[in-house]
């Protein structure tokens, strides 16, 4: 992945920076799984999940600040990701010893970032952009 | 990002809204299945991605190139996509290698044929380059179609019910081979199916579409099967035993004992859905498993269906026999030879939902392809309330 695609840009610096950071952390975990980095999934993944949760909090705060009308719906979407994050952590705990867990983790992380986080955020892109944060 | 990115896609045929603000991502190298009953809009979404329909709202991006918005429509031949349909759509007048090299227009003939040979080798048909489609089995034709779709190295592969024309035995081997080839190629793949088992086998991620073209749940097969977020999704994966009740003290009472009410408030109507494998039978010992929480049951019938049997049963204490339950048991367990039998619920296979009848789309028995035709027939006849069956029988007499 490495860089955010144009179609994923929120055109809001705070959010784009968070998404880019998440992407880089996920890229690093993928590199470990592919044997191109000597880190450990069991250490890197909880850090990534921690950052993702912080991002959710920042994002909800921003949406409240700009008066986004569907903020509760988006917060509920974040809550619904709890189970996916638990699964990701379970896979990460095994991924350094079990290649199948590693491959599943890599796939789960790709969808978690692109589908569950960034794409869902695009729903409020124009609202936030109009407020010039 | 490599792959497909659809955001906010909506589509209507006249007044009929078939897709409602669909968003999804298929990253490079991953396979996403759209699963849902007939008429839920899944093929329309595939056709929009292919450029066979003009997008009315939203955007579609393939490998960072926007190919469709309300104002933009890049034609299918410029989207770098591969398509594979249920009927394979091979050219009958071309032999296998010419079918596969057909999409390599503008390429020197020798180079196109070399690439076609490579693709045919991948699908284990390199020995049949000169054969014509009518000389091939359905499975072979499907493999030729896959080779043809992959030959131009598409950025996105779109599969529309690709295995539904194959018989059961061939389907299993062809889909395994197809999955291997797709993973080797690293192409982003979007597949449409109404077969839950096929989706679970093939997909890295499953998107459940309900009627009206809304995504009801998105996740890997484990998440969708064991954590369905509504009744529609739960029922899509096969028959469910249903027990209706009212929440009391945060529990729903069932004949097998109380089940946690999953956050529903006391007094709310709720229903407990239990998969056939979610009712666990035990026998043996002095109490037949009663000491481990099992409830004594009477087994009415069993049907061996290969590696498992389906049994119907009633709660032993329920002398009126108001409700019959269907259970899937391993072939080694023979209720007809067992003594006292008890049943308990496996909490992983049972789900509590509101009993408000506002299901986003009711799957019909025909949609439940995970069941064999024999089992479908058995269930469709055996699931009627007994009084209705009796009335029908009386009417027939």
Coordinates of C-alpha atoms in Angstrom, one line a residue:
Chain A
X1 CA 0.0 0.0 0.0
X2 CA 2.5 2.6 1.3
X3 CA 0.6 5.7 0.1
X4 CA -3.0 6.7 0.3
X5 CA -4.8 6.4 -3.0
X6 CA -6.5 9.5 -4.3
X7 CA -9.9 7.9 -3.9
X8 CA -9.1 7.4 -0.2
X9 CA -8.1 10.9 0.6
X10 CA -10.4 12.8 3.0
X11 CA -8.8 16.1 2.2
X12 CA -8.7 16.8 6.0
X13 CA -5.1 16.9 7.2
X14 CA -5.7 15.3 10.6
X15 CA -7.6 12.4 9.3
X16 CA -5.4 11.8 6.3
X17 CA -2.3 11.8 8.5
X18 CA -3.9 9.2 10.8
X19 CA -4.9 7.0 7.9
X20 CA -1.4 7.3 6.4
X21 CA 0.2 6.3 9.8
X22 CA -2.2 3.3 10.1
X23 CA -1.2 2.3 6.5
X24 CA 2.5 2.5 7.3
X25 CA 2.0 0.4 10.5
X26 CA 0.1 -2.2 8.6
X27 CA 2.7 -2.2 5.8
X28 CA 5.3 -2.9 8.4
X29 CA 3.3 -5.9 9.8
X30 CA 2.9 -7.2 6.3
X31 CA 6.6 -6.9 5.7
X32 CA 7.2 -9.0 8.9
X33 CA 4.8 -11.7 7.7
X34 CA 6.5 -11.7 4.3
X35 CA 9.9 -12.1 5.9
X36 CA 11.1 -8.6 4.8
X37 CA 11.3 -7.1 8.3
X38 CA 12.6 -8.6 11.5
X39 CA 10.0 -7.2 13.8
X40 CA 7.3 -9.3 15.5
X41 CA 3.6 -9.3 14.7
X42 CA 2.8 -10.0 18.3
X43 CA 4.4 -6.6 19.3
X44 CA 3.5 -4.5 16.3
X45 CA -0.1 -5.4 15.9
X46 CA -1.3 -4.4 19.4
X47 CA 0.5 -1.1 18.8
X48 CA -1.4 -0.6 15.6
X49 CA -4.7 -1.5 17.2
X50 CA -4.0 1.0 20.0
X51 CA -3.3 3.7 17.4
X52 CA -6.5 2.8 15.5
X53 CA -8.6 3.2 18.7
X54 CA -6.9 6.6 19.4
X55 CA -7.8 7.5 15.8
X56 CA -11.4 6.6 16.3
X57 CA -11.5 8.8 19.4
X58 CA -9.9 11.7 17.6
X59 CA -12.2 11.3 14.6
X60 CA -15.4 11.2 16.8
X61 CA -14.2 14.3 18.6
X62 CA -13.6 16.1 15.3
X63 CA -17.1 15.1 14.1
X64 CA -18.7 16.4 17.3
X65 CA -16.8 19.6 16.9
X66 CA -18.0 20.2 13.3
X67 CA -21.5 19.2 14.2
X68 CA -21.7 16.1 11.9
X69 CA -25.3 14.9 12.2
X70 CA -24.5 11.2 12.0
X71 CA -21.8 11.1 14.5
X72 CA -23.6 8.5 16.7
X73 CA -23.9 6.2 13.7
X74 CA -20.2 6.5 12.9
X75 CA -19.4 5.9 16.6
X76 CA -21.5 2.8 16.5
X77 CA -19.6 1.7 13.4
X78 CA -16.4 2.1 15.4
X79 CA -17.9 0.0 18.2
X80 CA -18.8 -2.7 15.7
X81 CA -15.2 -3.0 14.8
X82 CA -14.3 -4.3 18.2
X83 CA -14.9 -7.9 17.2
X84 CA -12.7 -7.5 14.1
X85 CA -9.9 -6.0 16.3
X86 CA -10.1 -8.9 18.7
X87 CA -9.8 -11.3 15.8
X88 CA -6.8 -9.4 14.5
X89 CA -5.1 -9.5 17.9
X90 CA -5.7 -13.3 18.2
X91 CA -4.2 -13.8 14.8
X92 CA -1.2 -11.6 15.6
X93 CA -0.5 -13.6 18.7
X94 CA 0.0 -16.7 16.5
X95 CA 1.4 -15.1 13.3
X96 CA 5.1 -15.2 14.2
X97 CA 5.0 -19.0 14.6
X98 CA 2.1 -20.0 12.3
X99 CA 2.3 -18.9 8.6
X100 CA -1.4 -19.5 8.0
X101 CA -2.2 -17.1 10.9
X102 CA 0.2 -14.7 9.3
X103 CA -1.5 -14.8 5.9
X104 CA -4.9 -14.4 7.5
X105 CA -3.6 -11.5 9.5
X106 CA -2.3 -9.7 6.5
X107 CA -5.6 -10.1 4.7
X108 CA -7.6 -9.0 7.7
X109 CA -5.5 -5.9 8.1
X110 CA -5.9 -4.9 4.5
X111 CA -9.7 -5.0 4.8
X112 CA -9.7 -3.4 8.2
X113 CA -7.9 -0.4 6.9
X114 CA -9.3 0.0 3.5
X115 CA -12.9 -1.2 3.9
X116 CA -13.7 -0.8 7.5
X117 CA -11.9 2.5 8.3
X118 CA -11.1 4.7 5.4
X119 CA -14.0 3.8 3.1
X120 CA -16.5 4.3 5.9
X121 CA -15.0 7.7 6.7
X122 CA -15.6 8.9 3.1
X123 CA -19.3 9.2 4.0
X124 CA -18.5 12.4 5.9
X125 CA -15.7 13.7 3.6
X126 CA -17.7 16.5 2.0
X127 CA -19.2 17.6 5.3
X128 CA -15.8 17.9 7.0
X129 CA -14.2 19.4 3.9
X130 CA -16.8 22.2 3.8
X131 CA -15.9 23.1 7.4
X132 CA -12.3 23.6 6.4
X133 CA -10.7 21.9 9.5
Chain B
X1 CA -4.1 1.2 -3.7
X2 CA -4.3 -1.7 -6.1
X3 CA -7.7 -3.3 -6.6
X4 CA -11.3 -2.1 -6.7
X5 CA -12.8 0.7 -4.7
X6 CA -16.6 1.3 -4.9
X7 CA -18.0 4.2 -2.9
X8 CA -21.7 5.1 -2.5
X9 CA -22.9 3.2 -5.5
X10 CA -26.6 3.4 -6.0
X11 CA -28.7 2.1 -8.9
X12 CA -32.3 1.8 -9.8
X13 CA -34.2 0.3 -12.7
X14 CA -37.1 2.8 -13.0
X15 CA -38.7 2.9 -9.5
X16 CA -37.0 -0.3 -8.4
X17 CA -34.0 0.7 -6.3
X18 CA -31.7 -2.3 -6.6
X19 CA -28.6 -0.9 -4.9
X20 CA -28.6 1.5 -2.0
X21 CA -25.3 3.4 -1.4
X22 CA -23.0 0.4 -1.6
X23 CA -19.3 0.9 -0.5
X24 CA -16.6 -1.7 -0.6
X25 CA -13.0 -2.3 -1.3
X26 CA -11.4 -5.4 -3.0
X27 CA -7.6 -5.0 -2.3
X28 CA -5.1 -6.5 -4.8
X29 CA -4.7 -10.3 -4.3
X30 CA -7.9 -10.6 -2.3
X31 CA -11.2 -12.2 -3.2
X32 CA -14.5 -10.7 -2.0
X33 CA -17.8 -12.5 -2.5
X34 CA -21.1 -10.8 -2.8
X35 CA -23.6 -13.2 -1.3
X36 CA -27.3 -12.8 -1.2
X37 CA -30.6 -14.1 -2.5
X38 CA -31.9 -13.6 -6.1
X39 CA -32.8 -10.0 -6.8
X40 CA -30.6 -8.4 -4.1
X41 CA -28.6 -6.5 -6.7
X42 CA -25.3 -8.4 -6.5
X43 CA -25.1 -9.0 -10.3
X44 CA -26.0 -5.3 -10.9
X45 CA -23.0 -4.3 -8.7
X46 CA -20.8 -6.6 -10.7
X47 CA -22.1 -5.2 -14.0
X48 CA -21.5 -1.7 -12.8
X49 CA -17.8 -2.5 -11.9
X50 CA -17.5 -4.1 -15.4
X51 CA -18.9 -1.0 -17.1
X52 CA -21.9 -3.0 -18.5
X53 CA -24.2 -0.6 -16.7
X54 CA -23.9 3.1 -16.3
X55 CA -23.4 4.2 -12.7
X56 CA -26.1 6.5 -11.5
X57 CA -24.6 7.6 -8.2
X58 CA -21.2 7.2 -6.4
X59 CA -17.8 6.3 -7.8
X60 CA -15.8 3.3 -9.0
X61 CA -12.0 3.2 -9.0
X62 CA -9.9 0.4 -10.3
X63 CA -6.2 0.5 -9.5
X64 CA -6.3 4.2 -8.6
X65 CA -8.1 5.1 -11.9
X66 CA -11.6 6.4 -11.6
X67 CA -13.7 4.5 -14.2
X68 CA -17.2 5.6 -13.2
X69 CA -19.0 8.4 -11.6
X70 CA -22.4 10.0 -12.4
X71 CA -20.6 12.0 -15.1
X72 CA -18.0 9.5 -16.2
X73 CA -18.2 6.1 -17.9
X74 CA -15.1 4.4 -19.0
X75 CA -16.1 1.6 -21.4
X76 CA -15.6 -2.0 -20.3
X77 CA -12.7 -2.7 -22.8
X78 CA -10.7 0.2 -21.2
X79 CA -11.1 -0.9 -17.6
X80 CA -8.5 -3.7 -17.6
X81 CA -11.0 -6.2 -16.2
X82 CA -11.5 -9.9 -16.7
X83 CA -15.0 -11.4 -16.7
X84 CA -16.2 -14.9 -16.2
X85 CA -19.8 -15.9 -16.4
X86 CA -21.8 -18.9 -15.4
X87 CA -22.1 -20.1 -19.0
X88 CA -18.4 -19.6 -19.8
X89 CA -19.2 -17.7 -23.0
X90 CA -16.5 -19.4 -25.1
X91 CA -16.5 -18.9 -28.8
X92 CA -17.7 -22.2 -30.4
X93 CA -15.9 -21.6 -33.7
X94 CA -12.5 -21.1 -32.0
X95 CA -10.3 -23.7 -30.6
X96 CA -9.0 -23.5 -27.0
X97 CA -5.8 -21.6 -27.6
X98 CA -7.6 -19.1 -29.9
X99 CA -10.3 -18.6 -27.3
X100 CA -7.7 -17.8 -24.6
X101 CA -5.6 -15.5 -26.8
X102 CA -8.7 -13.7 -28.1
X103 CA -8.4 -10.9 -25.5
X104 CA -4.7 -10.2 -26.4
X105 CA -5.6 -7.9 -29.3
X106 CA -2.7 -5.9 -30.7
X107 CA -0.1 -8.4 -29.5
X108 CA 2.1 -10.3 -31.9
X109 CA 0.4 -13.7 -32.6
X110 CA 3.4 -15.7 -31.4
X111 CA 3.6 -13.8 -28.1
X112 CA -0.2 -14.0 -27.6
X113 CA -0.1 -17.7 -28.1
X114 CA 2.8 -18.1 -25.8
X115 CA 0.9 -16.3 -23.0
X116 CA -2.2 -18.3 -23.8
X117 CA -0.2 -21.5 -23.4
X118 CA 1.1 -20.3 -20.0
X119 CA -2.4 -19.6 -18.8
X120 CA -3.6 -23.0 -20.1
X121 CA -0.7 -24.7 -18.3
X122 CA -1.8 -22.9 -15.1
X123 CA -5.3 -24.5 -15.4
X124 CA -3.8 -27.8 -16.4
X125 CA -5.2 -27.8 -20.0
X126 CA -2.0 -27.2 -22.0
X127 CA -2.6 -30.6 -23.7
X128 CA -5.9 -29.4 -25.2
X129 CA -4.9 -26.3 -27.1
X130 CA -6.4 -27.5 -30.4
X131 CA -9.7 -28.8 -29.0
X132 CA -12.9 -27.0 -29.6
X133 CA -15.4 -26.1 -26.8
X134 CA -17.9 -28.7 -27.7
X135 CA -15.3 -31.4 -27.2
X136 CA -14.7 -30.3 -23.5
X137 CA -16.6 -31.1 -20.3
X138 CA -18.2 -28.3 -18.4
X139 CA -15.3 -28.2 -15.9
X140 CA -12.8 -27.9 -18.7
X141 CA -14.8 -25.1 -20.4
X142 CA -14.8 -23.3 -17.1
X143 CA -11.0 -23.6 -16.8
X144 CA -10.6 -22.3 -20.4
X145 CA -12.8 -19.3 -19.5
X146 CA -10.6 -18.7 -16.4
X147 CA -7.5 -18.8 -18.5
X148 CA -9.0 -16.4 -21.1
X149 CA -10.1 -14.0 -18.3
X150 CA -6.5 -14.0 -16.8
X151 CA -4.6 -13.9 -20.1
X152 CA -4.6 -10.1 -20.5
X153 CA -3.4 -9.7 -16.8
X154 CA -6.5 -7.8 -15.7
X155 CA -6.4 -5.5 -12.7
X156 CA -9.7 -6.8 -11.6
X157 CA -11.4 -10.1 -12.1
X158 CA -15.2 -10.3 -12.0
X159 CA -16.8 -13.7 -11.5
X160 CA -20.6 -14.2 -11.8
X161 CA -21.8 -17.5 -10.3
X162 CA -18.8 -19.2 -12.0
X163 CA -19.4 -22.7 -10.6
X164 CA -23.1 -23.0 -10.7
X165 CA -23.1 -24.8 -14.1
X166 CA -20.9 -27.7 -12.7
X167 CA -22.1 -30.8 -10.9
X168 CA -21.3 -31.2 -7.2
X169 CA -18.2 -33.3 -7.4
X170 CA -16.6 -31.3 -10.2
X171 CA -17.5 -28.0 -8.5
X172 CA -15.3 -28.8 -5.5
X173 CA -12.2 -29.6 -7.5
X174 CA -12.6 -26.7 -10.0
X175 CA -13.2 -24.1 -7.3
X176 CA -10.1 -25.3 -5.4
X177 CA -8.0 -25.0 -8.6
X178 CA -9.6 -21.6 -9.4
X179 CA -8.7 -20.3 -6.0
X180 CA -5.1 -21.5 -6.3
X181 CA -4.8 -19.8 -9.7
X182 CA -6.3 -16.6 -8.5
X183 CA -4.0 -16.5 -5.5
X184 CA -0.9 -17.1 -7.7
X185 CA -2.0 -14.3 -10.0
X186 CA -2.5 -11.8 -7.2
X187 CA -5.4 -10.2 -9.0
X188 CA -8.2 -8.5 -7.1
X189 CA -11.4 -10.6 -7.5
X190 CA -15.0 -9.8 -7.0
X191 CA -17.3 -12.8 -7.1
X192 CA -21.0 -13.1 -7.1
X193 CA -22.8 -16.1 -5.7
X194 CA -26.0 -17.1 -4.0
X195 CA -24.3 -20.3 -2.5
X196 CA -23.2 -19.7 1.1
X197 CA -20.8 -22.6 1.1
X198 CA -19.1 -21.4 -2.1
X199 CA -18.7 -17.9 -0.6
X200 CA -17.2 -19.4 2.6
X201 CA -14.8 -21.6 0.6
X202 CA -13.6 -18.9 -1.8
X203 CA -13.7 -15.6 0.0
X204 CA -11.3 -13.6 2.0
X205 CA -14.2 -11.4 2.8
X206 CA -17.9 -11.9 2.4
X207 CA -20.4 -9.1 1.9
X208 CA -24.0 -10.1 2.6
X209 CA -26.5 -8.2 0.4
X210 CA -30.1 -8.0 1.4
X211 CA -33.1 -7.2 -0.7
X212 CA -33.0 -3.5 -1.8
X213 CA -29.3 -3.8 -2.3
X214 CA -28.0 -3.0 1.1
X215 CA -24.9 -4.5 2.6
X216 CA -26.1 -6.2 5.8
X217 CA -22.8 -7.6 7.1
X218 CA -19.2 -7.7 6.0
X219 CA -16.6 -10.1 7.4
X220 CA -14.6 -13.3 6.9
X221 CA -16.5 -16.5 6.8
X222 CA -15.9 -17.2 10.6
X223 CA -17.3 -13.9 11.6
X224 CA -20.3 -14.1 9.4
X225 CA -21.2 -17.6 10.3
X226 CA -20.6 -17.4 14.1
X227 CA -21.5 -13.8 14.7
X228 CA -24.4 -12.9 12.3
X229 CA -25.6 -9.4 13.1
X230 CA -29.2 -10.1 12.2
X231 CA -31.7 -12.8 11.5
X232 CA -31.4 -12.5 7.8
X233 CA -27.7 -13.2 7.8
X234 CA -28.1 -16.1 10.3
X235 CA -30.8 -17.8 8.2
X236 CA -28.8 -17.3 4.9
X237 CA -26.4 -20.0 5.9
X238 CA -29.0 -22.8 6.4
X239 CA -32.0 -24.0 8.3
X240 CA -32.5 -22.6 11.8
X241 CA -34.5 -24.0 14.7
X242 CA -36.6 -21.1 16.0
X243 CA -37.8 -20.6 19.5
X244 CA -39.9 -17.6 20.3
X245 CA -40.2 -16.1 23.7
X246 CA -40.1 -13.0 25.9
X247 CA -37.1 -11.7 27.7
X248 CA -37.3 -12.2 31.5
X249 CA -34.4 -11.4 33.8
X250 CA -32.1 -10.9 30.8
X251 CA -32.8 -14.4 29.6
X252 CA -35.0 -16.0 27.0
X253 CA -36.5 -19.3 28.1
X254 CA -36.2 -22.3 25.8
X255 CA -37.1 -26.0 26.3
X256 CA -33.3 -26.6 26.6
X257 CA -32.9 -24.0 29.3
X258 CA -32.5 -20.2 29.5
X259 CA -30.3 -18.4 26.9
X260 CA -28.7 -15.0 27.6
X261 CA -30.9 -12.3 25.9
X262 CA -28.1 -10.5 24.1
X263 CA -28.8 -7.1 25.5
X264 CA -32.6 -7.1 24.9
X265 CA -34.7 -5.6 27.6
X266 CA -37.0 -7.5 29.9
X267 CA -40.5 -7.8 28.3
X268 CA -39.2 -7.6 24.7
X269 CA -40.3 -10.3 22.3
X270 CA -37.2 -12.2 21.2
X271 CA -36.4 -15.3 19.2
X272 CA -33.6 -17.8 19.6
X273 CA -32.2 -19.3 16.4
X274 CA -30.2 -22.5 16.7
X275 CA -28.4 -24.2 13.9
X276 CA -29.1 -27.9 13.5
X277 CA -25.5 -28.6 14.7
X278 CA -26.1 -26.3 17.6
X279 CA -28.3 -28.8 19.4
X280 CA -25.9 -31.3 20.8
X281 CA -27.1 -34.8 21.6
X282 CA -25.6 -37.1 24.2
X283 CA -26.3 -40.6 25.3
X284 CA -24.7 -43.2 27.6
X285 CA -24.1 -43.1 31.3
X286 CA -26.9 -43.5 33.8
X287 CA -28.5 -40.2 33.1
X288 CA -27.7 -39.9 29.3
X289 CA -25.9 -36.7 29.8
X290 CA -28.6 -35.0 32.0
X291 CA -26.0 -34.2 34.8
X292 CA -24.1 -32.0 32.3
X293 CA -27.2 -29.9 31.6
X294 CA -28.8 -31.9 28.9
X295 CA -32.6 -32.2 28.6
X296 CA -34.1 -35.6 27.8
X297 CA -35.4 -35.8 24.3
X298 CA -37.2 -38.3 22.1
X299 CA -35.8 -38.8 18.6
X300 CA -38.6 -39.2 16.0
X301 CA -36.5 -40.0 12.9
X302 CA -33.0 -39.9 11.5
X303 CA -31.7 -39.7 8.0
X304 CA -28.1 -40.5 7.1
X305 CA -26.8 -38.0 4.6
X306 CA -23.2 -39.1 4.2
X307 CA -20.8 -37.7 6.8
X308 CA -23.7 -36.6 9.0
X309 CA -27.2 -37.5 9.8
X310 CA -30.2 -35.3 10.3
X311 CA -32.5 -36.2 13.2
X312 CA -35.8 -34.7 14.2
X313 CA -36.6 -34.7 17.9
X314 CA -39.0 -33.6 20.6
X315 CA -38.5 -32.6 24.2
X316 CA -39.4 -35.8 26.2
X317 CA -41.4 -33.9 28.8
X318 CA -43.4 -32.1 26.2
X319 CA -46.0 -34.8 25.8
X320 CA -48.1 -32.6 23.5
X321 CA -45.2 -32.5 21.1
X322 CA -45.8 -28.9 20.1
X323 CA -42.4 -28.3 18.6
X324 CA -40.1 -30.4 16.6
X325 CA -36.4 -29.7 16.4
X326 CA -33.9 -30.6 13.7
X327 CA -30.4 -31.7 14.6
X328 CA -27.3 -32.5 12.6
X329 CA -25.3 -35.3 14.2
X330 CA -22.0 -37.0 13.2
X331 CA -22.5 -40.2 11.4
X332 CA -21.0 -42.1 14.3
X333 CA -23.9 -41.2 16.5
X334 CA -26.9 -43.5 16.0
X335 CA -29.9 -42.3 18.0
X336 CA -31.8 -45.4 17.0
X337 CA -29.2 -47.5 18.9
X338 CA -28.8 -45.2 21.8
X339 CA -30.5 -45.4 25.1
X340 CA -31.6 -42.3 27.0
X341 CA -30.7 -39.3 24.9
X342 CA -30.4 -35.7 26.1
X343 CA -29.9 -32.5 24.2
X344 CA -28.3 -29.2 25.1
X345 CA -27.6 -26.0 23.1
X346 CA -24.2 -25.0 21.9
X347 CA -24.0 -21.3 22.7
X348 CA -21.7 -20.7 19.7
X349 CA -24.4 -22.0 17.3
X350 CA -27.4 -20.2 18.8
X351 CA -28.3 -16.5 18.3
X352 CA -30.9 -14.2 19.9
X353 CA -32.6 -11.6 17.8
X354 CA -35.6 -9.3 18.2
X355 CA -38.8 -11.0 17.2
X356 CA -40.1 -7.9 15.4
X357 CA -40.5 -9.5 11.9
X358 CA -38.7 -6.5 10.3
X359 CA -36.1 -8.7 8.6
X360 CA -34.4 -6.9 5.7
X361 CA -35.2 -9.7 3.3
X362 CA -36.5 -13.2 3.9
X363 CA -34.4 -15.9 2.3
X364 CA -36.4 -18.5 0.6
X365 CA -35.6 -22.2 1.0
X366 CA -34.5 -22.1 -2.6
X367 CA -31.8 -19.6 -1.7
X368 CA -30.2 -22.0 0.9
X369 CA -28.0 -23.9 -1.4
X370 CA -25.8 -25.0 1.4
X371 CA -28.4 -27.7 1.9
X372 CA -28.6 -30.7 -0.3
X373 CA -31.7 -31.1 -2.4
X374 CA -32.7 -34.1 -0.4
X375 CA -32.3 -32.2 2.9
X376 CA -34.2 -29.2 1.5
X377 CA -37.1 -31.5 0.6
X378 CA -37.0 -33.1 4.0
X379 CA -36.9 -29.8 5.8
X380 CA -39.5 -28.1 3.6
X381 CA -42.0 -30.8 4.3
X382 CA -41.0 -31.4 7.9
X383 CA -40.9 -27.8 9.1
X384 CA -44.6 -27.0 8.7
X385 CA -46.4 -26.6 12.0
X386 CA -48.0 -30.0 12.8
X387 CA -51.5 -28.7 12.9
X388 CA -51.0 -27.2 9.4
X389 CA -49.6 -30.4 8.1
X390 CA -52.6 -32.3 9.6
X391 CA -55.1 -29.9 8.1
X392 CA -53.4 -30.2 4.7
X393 CA -53.6 -34.0 5.0
X394 CA -57.2 -33.8 6.0
X395 CA -58.0 -31.5 3.1
X396 CA -56.2 -33.9 0.7
X397 CA -58.3 -36.7 1.9

